[in-house]
Structures are given as structure tokens and as C-alpha cells.
mmCIF file of C-alpha atoms in Angstrom:
data_model
loop_
_atom_site.group_PDB
_atom_site.id
_atom_site.type_symbol
_atom_site.label_atom_id
_atom_site.label_comp_id
_atom_site.label_asym_id
_atom_site.label_seq_id
_atom_site.Cartn_x
_atom_site.Cartn_y
_atom_site.Cartn_z
ATOM 1 C CA UNK A 1 -8.513 4.040 10.022
ATOM 2 C CA UNK A 2 -6.248 1.178 11.042
ATOM 3 C CA UNK A 3 -5.867 -1.225 13.978
ATOM 4 C CA UNK A 4 -2.062 -0.911 13.833
ATOM 5 C CA UNK A 5 0.145 1.925 15.100
ATOM 6 C CA UNK A 6 3.091 1.697 12.716
ATOM 7 C CA UNK A 7 6.136 3.786 13.546
ATOM 8 C CA UNK A 8 6.527 5.072 9.982
ATOM 9 C CA UNK A 9 2.870 5.685 9.076
ATOM 10 C CA UNK A 10 1.999 9.036 7.442
ATOM 11 C CA UNK A 11 -1.716 8.569 8.145
ATOM 12 C CA UNK A 12 -1.972 7.055 11.653
ATOM 13 C CA UNK A 13 -5.751 7.392 11.980
ATOM 14 C CA UNK A 14 -6.831 5.131 14.883
ATOM 15 C CA UNK A 15 -9.883 2.872 14.647
ATOM 16 C CA UNK A 16 -11.779 4.976 17.169
ATOM 17 C CA UNK A 17 -10.272 8.361 16.335
ATOM 18 C CA UNK A 18 -11.967 11.754 16.440
ATOM 19 C CA UNK A 19 -12.754 11.412 12.736
ATOM 20 C CA UNK A 20 -14.240 7.952 12.960
ATOM 21 C CA UNK A 21 -16.647 5.969 10.860
ATOM 22 C CA UNK A 22 -19.498 8.441 11.370
ATOM 23 C CA UNK A 23 -17.659 11.120 9.382
ATOM 24 C CA UNK A 24 -16.550 8.895 6.504
ATOM 25 C CA UNK A 25 -18.255 8.608 3.142
ATOM 26 C CA UNK A 26 -21.407 6.508 3.271
ATOM 27 C CA UNK A 27 -21.896 3.419 1.135
ATOM 28 C CA UNK A 28 -24.195 5.428 -1.137
ATOM 29 C CA UNK A 29 -21.616 8.182 -1.543
ATOM 30 C CA UNK A 30 -18.971 5.596 -2.437
ATOM 31 C CA UNK A 31 -21.274 4.188 -5.111
ATOM 32 C CA UNK A 32 -21.943 7.651 -6.546
ATOM 33 C CA UNK A 33 -18.207 8.301 -6.844
ATOM 34 C CA UNK A 34 -17.681 4.906 -8.487
ATOM 35 C CA UNK A 35 -20.433 5.736 -10.990
ATOM 36 C CA UNK A 36 -18.755 9.065 -11.772
ATOM 37 C CA UNK A 37 -15.242 7.729 -12.257
ATOM 38 C CA UNK A 38 -16.494 4.829 -14.401
ATOM 39 C CA UNK A 39 -18.370 7.268 -16.658
ATOM 40 C CA UNK A 40 -15.207 9.385 -16.874
ATOM 41 C CA UNK A 41 -13.246 6.386 -18.191
ATOM 42 C CA UNK A 42 -11.366 5.312 -15.056
ATOM 43 C CA UNK A 43 -10.077 1.745 -15.348
ATOM 44 C CA UNK A 44 -7.585 1.218 -12.493
ATOM 45 C CA UNK A 45 -8.709 1.556 -8.886
ATOM 46 C CA UNK A 46 -6.561 1.170 -5.767
ATOM 47 C CA UNK A 47 -8.082 0.817 -2.302
ATOM 48 C CA UNK A 48 -5.580 1.594 0.443
ATOM 49 C CA UNK A 49 -5.565 2.972 3.969
ATOM 50 C CA UNK A 50 -5.169 2.874 6.811
ATOM 51 C CA UNK A 51 -6.696 -0.547 6.487
ATOM 52 C CA UNK A 52 -9.446 -1.087 3.916
ATOM 53 C CA UNK A 53 -11.132 -3.845 5.923
ATOM 54 C CA UNK A 54 -11.610 -1.490 8.866
ATOM 55 C CA UNK A 55 -14.953 -0.628 7.245
ATOM 56 C CA UNK A 56 -17.665 -3.177 7.989
ATOM 57 C CA UNK A 57 -19.212 -2.528 4.571
ATOM 58 C CA UNK A 58 -16.005 -2.606 2.551
ATOM 59 C CA UNK A 59 -16.920 -5.817 0.715
ATOM 60 C CA UNK A 60 -20.172 -4.185 -0.401
ATOM 61 C CA UNK A 61 -18.236 -1.181 -1.737
ATOM 62 C CA UNK A 62 -15.669 -3.454 -3.364
ATOM 63 C CA UNK A 63 -18.316 -5.619 -5.045
ATOM 64 C CA UNK A 64 -20.069 -2.549 -6.425
ATOM 65 C CA UNK A 65 -16.751 -1.405 -7.899
ATOM 66 C CA UNK A 66 -16.207 -4.860 -9.404
ATOM 67 C CA UNK A 67 -19.644 -4.707 -11.036
ATOM 68 C CA UNK A 68 -18.605 -1.408 -12.646
ATOM 69 C CA UNK A 69 -15.805 -3.261 -14.449
ATOM 70 C CA UNK A 70 -12.904 -1.597 -12.625
ATOM 71 C CA UNK A 71 -9.533 -3.340 -12.225
ATOM 72 C CA UNK A 72 -9.008 -3.256 -8.469
ATOM 73 C CA UNK A 73 -5.858 -3.506 -6.376
ATOM 74 C CA UNK A 74 -6.127 -3.890 -2.601
ATOM 75 C CA UNK A 75 -3.412 -2.774 -0.161
ATOM 76 C CA UNK A 76 -3.893 -4.364 3.272
ATOM 77 C CA UNK A 77 -1.910 -5.303 6.366
ATOM 78 C CA UNK A 78 -3.706 -8.659 6.412
ATOM 79 C CA UNK A 79 -4.682 -8.551 10.083
ATOM 80 C CA UNK A 80 -8.452 -8.275 9.553
ATOM 81 C CA UNK A 81 -8.751 -10.919 6.844
ATOM 82 C CA UNK A 82 -11.136 -13.773 7.655
ATOM 83 C CA UNK A 83 -12.142 -16.949 5.793
ATOM 84 C CA UNK A 84 -15.405 -15.225 4.866
ATOM 85 C CA UNK A 85 -13.586 -12.221 3.364
ATOM 86 C CA UNK A 86 -11.145 -14.474 1.523
ATOM 87 C CA UNK A 87 -14.022 -16.552 0.108
ATOM 88 C CA UNK A 88 -15.724 -13.389 -1.157
ATOM 89 C CA UNK A 89 -12.504 -12.246 -2.842
ATOM 90 C CA UNK A 90 -12.193 -15.650 -4.496
ATOM 91 C CA UNK A 91 -15.732 -15.217 -5.866
ATOM 92 C CA UNK A 92 -14.975 -11.635 -6.977
ATOM 93 C CA UNK A 93 -11.209 -11.710 -7.641
ATOM 94 C CA UNK A 94 -9.250 -8.446 -7.497
ATOM 95 C CA UNK A 95 -6.595 -7.623 -10.051
ATOM 96 C CA UNK A 96 -4.060 -7.930 -7.231
ATOM 97 C CA UNK A 97 -3.649 -7.863 -3.452
ATOM 98 C CA UNK A 98 -0.545 -6.566 -1.678
ATOM 99 C CA UNK A 99 0.102 -7.325 1.994
ATOM 100 C CA UNK A 100 2.810 -5.535 3.952
ATOM 101 C CA UNK A 101 5.147 -7.691 6.024
ATOM 102 C CA UNK A 102 7.286 -5.650 8.428
ATOM 103 C CA UNK A 103 9.697 -8.342 9.603
ATOM 104 C CA UNK A 104 10.602 -12.004 9.391
ATOM 105 C CA UNK A 105 10.195 -12.430 13.145
ATOM 106 C CA UNK A 106 7.260 -11.448 15.364
ATOM 107 C CA UNK A 107 9.564 -9.234 17.433
ATOM 108 C CA UNK A 108 10.636 -7.073 14.495
ATOM 109 C CA UNK A 109 7.234 -6.988 12.800
ATOM 110 C CA UNK A 110 5.522 -5.904 16.015
ATOM 111 C CA UNK A 111 8.224 -3.393 16.855
ATOM 112 C CA UNK A 112 7.101 -1.621 13.689
ATOM 113 C CA UNK A 113 3.326 -2.108 14.083
ATOM 114 C CA UNK A 114 3.155 -1.446 17.813
ATOM 115 C CA UNK A 115 0.545 -4.215 18.226
ATOM 116 C CA UNK A 116 1.216 -7.560 19.908
ATOM 117 C CA UNK A 117 0.001 -10.529 17.872
ATOM 118 C CA UNK A 118 -0.056 -8.616 14.590
ATOM 119 C CA UNK A 119 2.611 -10.856 13.019
ATOM 120 C CA UNK A 120 0.515 -13.990 13.529
ATOM 121 C CA UNK A 121 -2.575 -12.168 12.231
ATOM 122 C CA UNK A 122 -0.667 -11.024 9.148
ATOM 123 C CA UNK A 123 0.613 -14.529 8.427
ATOM 124 C CA UNK A 124 -2.895 -15.927 8.844
ATOM 125 C CA UNK A 125 -4.183 -13.413 6.277
ATOM 126 C CA UNK A 126 -1.412 -14.377 3.853
ATOM 127 C CA UNK A 127 -2.284 -18.063 4.178
ATOM 128 C CA UNK A 128 -6.006 -17.416 3.656
ATOM 129 C CA UNK A 129 -5.341 -15.695 0.334
ATOM 130 C CA UNK A 130 -2.713 -18.208 -0.769
ATOM 131 C CA UNK A 131 -5.060 -21.130 -0.074
ATOM 132 C CA UNK A 132 -7.569 -19.544 -2.472
ATOM 133 C CA UNK A 133 -4.899 -18.844 -5.097
ATOM 134 C CA UNK A 134 -5.638 -15.130 -5.194
ATOM 135 C CA UNK A 135 -3.146 -12.819 -6.972
ATOM 136 C CA UNK A 136 -1.007 -11.928 -3.962
ATOM 137 C CA UNK A 137 2.310 -10.129 -3.548
ATOM 138 C CA UNK A 138 4.154 -9.139 -0.367
ATOM 139 C CA UNK A 139 6.114 -5.977 0.306
ATOM 140 C CA UNK A 140 7.756 -4.091 3.124
ATOM 141 C CA UNK A 141 8.921 -0.644 4.116
ATOM 142 C CA UNK A 142 12.658 -0.653 4.798
ATOM 143 C CA UNK A 143 13.271 1.016 8.164
ATOM 144 C CA UNK A 144 16.034 1.334 10.729
ATOM 145 C CA UNK A 145 14.222 -1.217 12.904
ATOM 146 C CA UNK A 146 13.780 -3.950 10.272
ATOM 147 C CA UNK A 147 16.621 -3.503 7.767
ATOM 148 C CA UNK A 148 18.564 -6.364 9.370
ATOM 149 C CA UNK A 149 15.813 -8.802 8.383
ATOM 150 C CA UNK A 150 15.430 -7.650 4.765
ATOM 151 C CA UNK A 151 17.443 -10.528 3.216
ATOM 152 C CA UNK A 152 15.566 -13.145 5.224
ATOM 153 C CA UNK A 153 12.191 -11.549 4.404
ATOM 154 C CA UNK A 154 13.024 -11.649 0.702
ATOM 155 C CA UNK A 155 14.181 -15.278 0.878
ATOM 156 C CA UNK A 156 11.123 -16.334 2.868
ATOM 157 C CA UNK A 157 8.629 -14.660 0.522
ATOM 158 C CA UNK A 158 10.237 -15.653 -2.771
ATOM 159 C CA UNK A 159 11.554 -19.118 -1.935
ATOM 160 C CA UNK A 160 9.324 -20.465 0.842
ATOM 161 C CA UNK A 161 6.040 -18.852 -0.200
ATOM 162 C CA UNK A 162 6.721 -18.494 -3.924
ATOM 163 C CA UNK A 163 5.369 -14.938 -4.031
ATOM 164 C CA UNK A 164 6.671 -11.666 -5.435
ATOM 165 C CA UNK A 165 8.439 -9.367 -2.953
ATOM 166 C CA UNK A 166 9.495 -5.744 -3.081
ATOM 167 C CA UNK A 167 10.564 -3.059 -0.638
ATOM 168 C CA UNK A 168 10.385 0.705 -0.508
ATOM 169 C CA UNK A 169 12.424 2.979 1.732
ATOM 170 C CA UNK A 170 10.292 6.114 1.301
ATOM 171 C CA UNK A 171 9.069 7.514 4.628
ATOM 172 C CA UNK A 172 7.113 10.759 4.913
ATOM 173 C CA UNK A 173 5.982 13.059 7.689
ATOM 174 C CA UNK A 174 2.466 12.484 8.940
ATOM 175 C CA UNK A 175 -0.474 14.266 7.385
ATOM 176 C CA UNK A 176 -0.987 16.066 10.715
ATOM 177 C CA UNK A 177 2.517 17.542 10.411
ATOM 178 C CA UNK A 178 4.252 15.236 12.887
ATOM 179 C CA UNK A 179 7.844 14.329 12.020
ATOM 180 C CA UNK A 180 7.865 11.216 14.224
ATOM 181 C CA UNK A 181 8.085 8.796 11.249
ATOM 182 C CA UNK A 182 11.442 10.304 10.292
ATOM 183 C CA UNK A 183 12.989 8.690 13.385
ATOM 184 C CA UNK A 184 12.897 5.295 11.622
ATOM 185 C CA UNK A 185 13.773 6.493 8.115
ATOM 186 C CA UNK A 186 16.944 5.074 6.589
ATOM 187 C CA UNK A 187 19.759 7.344 5.471
ATOM 188 C CA UNK A 188 20.500 7.581 1.714
ATOM 189 C CA UNK A 189 23.653 5.533 2.281
ATOM 190 C CA UNK A 190 21.656 2.759 3.965
ATOM 191 C CA UNK A 191 19.124 2.709 1.118
ATOM 192 C CA UNK A 192 21.892 2.419 -1.470
ATOM 193 C CA UNK A 193 23.432 -0.443 0.530
ATOM 194 C CA UNK A 194 20.123 -2.347 0.364
ATOM 195 C CA UNK A 195 19.958 -1.755 -3.398
ATOM 196 C CA UNK A 196 23.525 -2.996 -3.888
ATOM 197 C CA UNK A 197 22.756 -6.163 -1.922
ATOM 198 C CA UNK A 198 19.856 -7.071 -4.249
ATOM 199 C CA UNK A 199 21.009 -8.286 -7.716
ATOM 200 C CA UNK A 200 17.524 -7.985 -9.247
ATOM 201 C CA UNK A 201 17.138 -4.444 -7.961
ATOM 202 C CA UNK A 202 20.576 -3.468 -9.268
ATOM 203 C CA UNK A 203 19.735 -4.913 -12.687
ATOM 204 C CA UNK A 204 16.635 -2.718 -12.789
ATOM 205 C CA UNK A 205 18.661 0.363 -11.838
ATOM 206 C CA UNK A 206 21.133 -0.417 -14.619
ATOM 207 C CA UNK A 207 18.341 -0.779 -17.173
ATOM 208 C CA UNK A 208 16.879 2.508 -15.959
ATOM 209 C CA UNK A 209 20.248 4.199 -16.357
ATOM 210 C CA UNK A 210 20.660 2.829 -19.882
ATOM 211 C CA UNK A 211 17.323 4.326 -20.916
ATOM 212 C CA UNK A 212 18.441 7.749 -19.669
ATOM 213 C CA UNK A 213 21.890 7.605 -21.233
ATOM 214 C CA UNK A 214 22.382 10.308 -23.845
ATOM 215 C CA UNK A 215 19.233 12.226 -22.941
ATOM 216 C CA UNK A 216 19.725 15.976 -22.474
ATOM 217 C CA UNK A 217 17.155 17.607 -20.193
ATOM 218 C CA UNK A 218 15.773 21.032 -20.996
ATOM 219 C CA UNK A 219 16.783 23.934 -18.721
ATOM 220 C CA UNK A 220 13.380 23.697 -17.040
ATOM 221 C CA UNK A 221 13.780 19.979 -16.374
ATOM 222 C CA UNK A 222 17.367 20.391 -15.210
ATOM 223 C CA UNK A 223 16.237 22.806 -12.492
ATOM 224 C CA UNK A 224 13.954 20.203 -10.918
ATOM 225 C CA UNK A 225 15.100 17.733 -8.303
ATOM 226 C CA UNK A 226 12.433 15.273 -9.463
ATOM 227 C CA UNK A 227 9.204 15.249 -11.453
ATOM 228 C CA UNK A 228 5.843 13.859 -10.402
ATOM 229 C CA UNK A 229 2.954 12.551 -12.491
ATOM 230 C CA UNK A 230 0.299 13.131 -9.806
ATOM 231 C CA UNK A 231 -2.799 14.695 -11.304
ATOM 232 C CA UNK A 232 -1.792 13.797 -14.849
ATOM 233 C CA UNK A 233 -3.214 10.276 -14.953
ATOM 234 C CA UNK A 234 -4.285 9.649 -11.369
ATOM 235 C CA UNK A 235 -5.851 11.277 -8.315
ATOM 236 C CA UNK A 236 -6.699 10.374 -4.742
ATOM 237 C CA UNK A 237 -9.878 10.514 -2.662
ATOM 238 C CA UNK A 238 -9.656 10.460 1.115
ATOM 239 C CA UNK A 239 -12.154 8.749 3.489
ATOM 240 C CA UNK A 240 -14.164 11.970 3.777
ATOM 241 C CA UNK A 241 -14.621 12.474 0.043
ATOM 242 C CA UNK A 242 -11.974 15.120 -0.615
ATOM 243 C CA UNK A 243 -10.203 14.715 -3.942
ATOM 244 C CA UNK A 244 -6.584 15.731 -4.485
ATOM 245 C CA UNK A 245 -3.854 14.985 -7.018
ATOM 246 C CA UNK A 246 -2.062 12.844 -4.416
ATOM 247 C CA UNK A 247 -3.000 11.282 -1.080
ATOM 248 C CA UNK A 248 0.130 12.855 0.433
ATOM 249 C CA UNK A 249 -0.778 16.355 -0.761
ATOM 250 C CA UNK A 250 -3.428 17.891 1.476
ATOM 251 C CA UNK A 251 -3.036 21.598 0.725
ATOM 252 C CA UNK A 252 -5.472 21.567 -2.175
ATOM 253 C CA UNK A 253 -8.501 19.321 -1.884
ATOM 254 C CA UNK A 254 -11.884 19.405 -3.556
ATOM 255 C CA UNK A 255 -15.120 18.162 -2.007
#
């Protein structure tokens, strides 16, 4: 669940939706799963959403996972962060926290989120974590409605805040089958233009190309548009306890 209504979101589960908190995994069920994955040798754990802090007991779940020795990354929109939550994270530091910033101005940010005041709430969350020197990075989703502010977002995050910044242009259909998010997806040409405008990003693409130079794919590999590592070294679990190789793949899930 999430308090925002982002135009590009593939999940889009409202805070008070039909499948609300009463249907989600209980605290005890979360702990059982954490016990199982720790015994199986899991080391890296990502909590994402929706919004992880939508659950009133999330800090209890998080602390239990920390006690299991897992290296935890938190993805959040920052709007529900409070001084009390930030203090708890300082006491039990995550491996990293990533907050999504959707624009440099309130107008653009809230055009994406669909919620008035969400820009100020996001910035407040960023400041709370920065004041406690937690391992924080910012990111964005590059969309038709915020691409004009990408350079200023990058400058603000890296130069003014001194944090790491990255963007991703991948936008998917919603899990319920809706294609509405595609209305704000950039064209391939627009994505390439953003890459070309970012020297660091272009340097990474060049290094990637150098690694591939001279490699000859097998006929089986050559027939594939892309390859995916989902299910090989990672898996996803949704809020209702269904496991799948990827949070975007819902056709095969296991209770």
C-alpha cells in the first residue's frame, strides 16, 4: 500500500484498498519467513512497496530482520518518515536507504505523485535521514512529465546535498493489467538523449560495451532480446505471502 498515486506506478495499491492491512502477512508470518530465508543462507534483503512505512509495525519487522543478521536496503518515498522512525534507523542502521524524488519543484514532483504536499514531505524525510548520517541515496524515474527537471535534480542531489543520484526510465504496465503508466513512459529516443547528456552514465555505457567487445553469443543467446537473472539468485514475496521469481511476474506464485 502507498499514500501516493504516482502516474507511472505498476502497483498502485491504495492505503485503504480492497486488499488492505487485514489481508497482509501478520508480524508473526513475517518473522517465520525471515527465519526460513536466514536458514537458507539469504544475506541481502530489500524492503520495497508501495511504501514500507505504510505498515504500523514495519519497524518491528525490520528490527527482527536486523537481528537475523541480514543486510537490509529500504526503498521509500520518504513521506511517512518521522523523527522517531529516523532515530530507530540510526540505532539499527540499514545497509542503505533509497528515496525517490520525482522533481526539483513541488509542481513537477506532485504532478507525478498526485498528492499535494508530497514534495515537502519527501524533503523532510530526506533531511531527517541526512541529519542522522544514515546511508542515503536519491533516485528518480525519468518520465515525460519530469524529464525537463532531470539536470537540475542531479545537480541538486549531488552538489547541494552531497548524495548519490541515479535515474531509471523503465515503466511497466500495472499488475492489474492497466496500461495507464505507459502514458508517461519516455520513448527510446528520449531515454538515449538523457544518457547522452550525462557524462558519467555515458562512461558506464562505454565500459559496458568494452566488456562485451569480441564476445560471440551462442545461437540460443542470439535469439533472445534480453536475459534475466530472476529466480537464479533472487526472488520476491508480495504483501500476502506469495513468492515469485520477480515482483513484476505474477503468473506463477507460490504460497
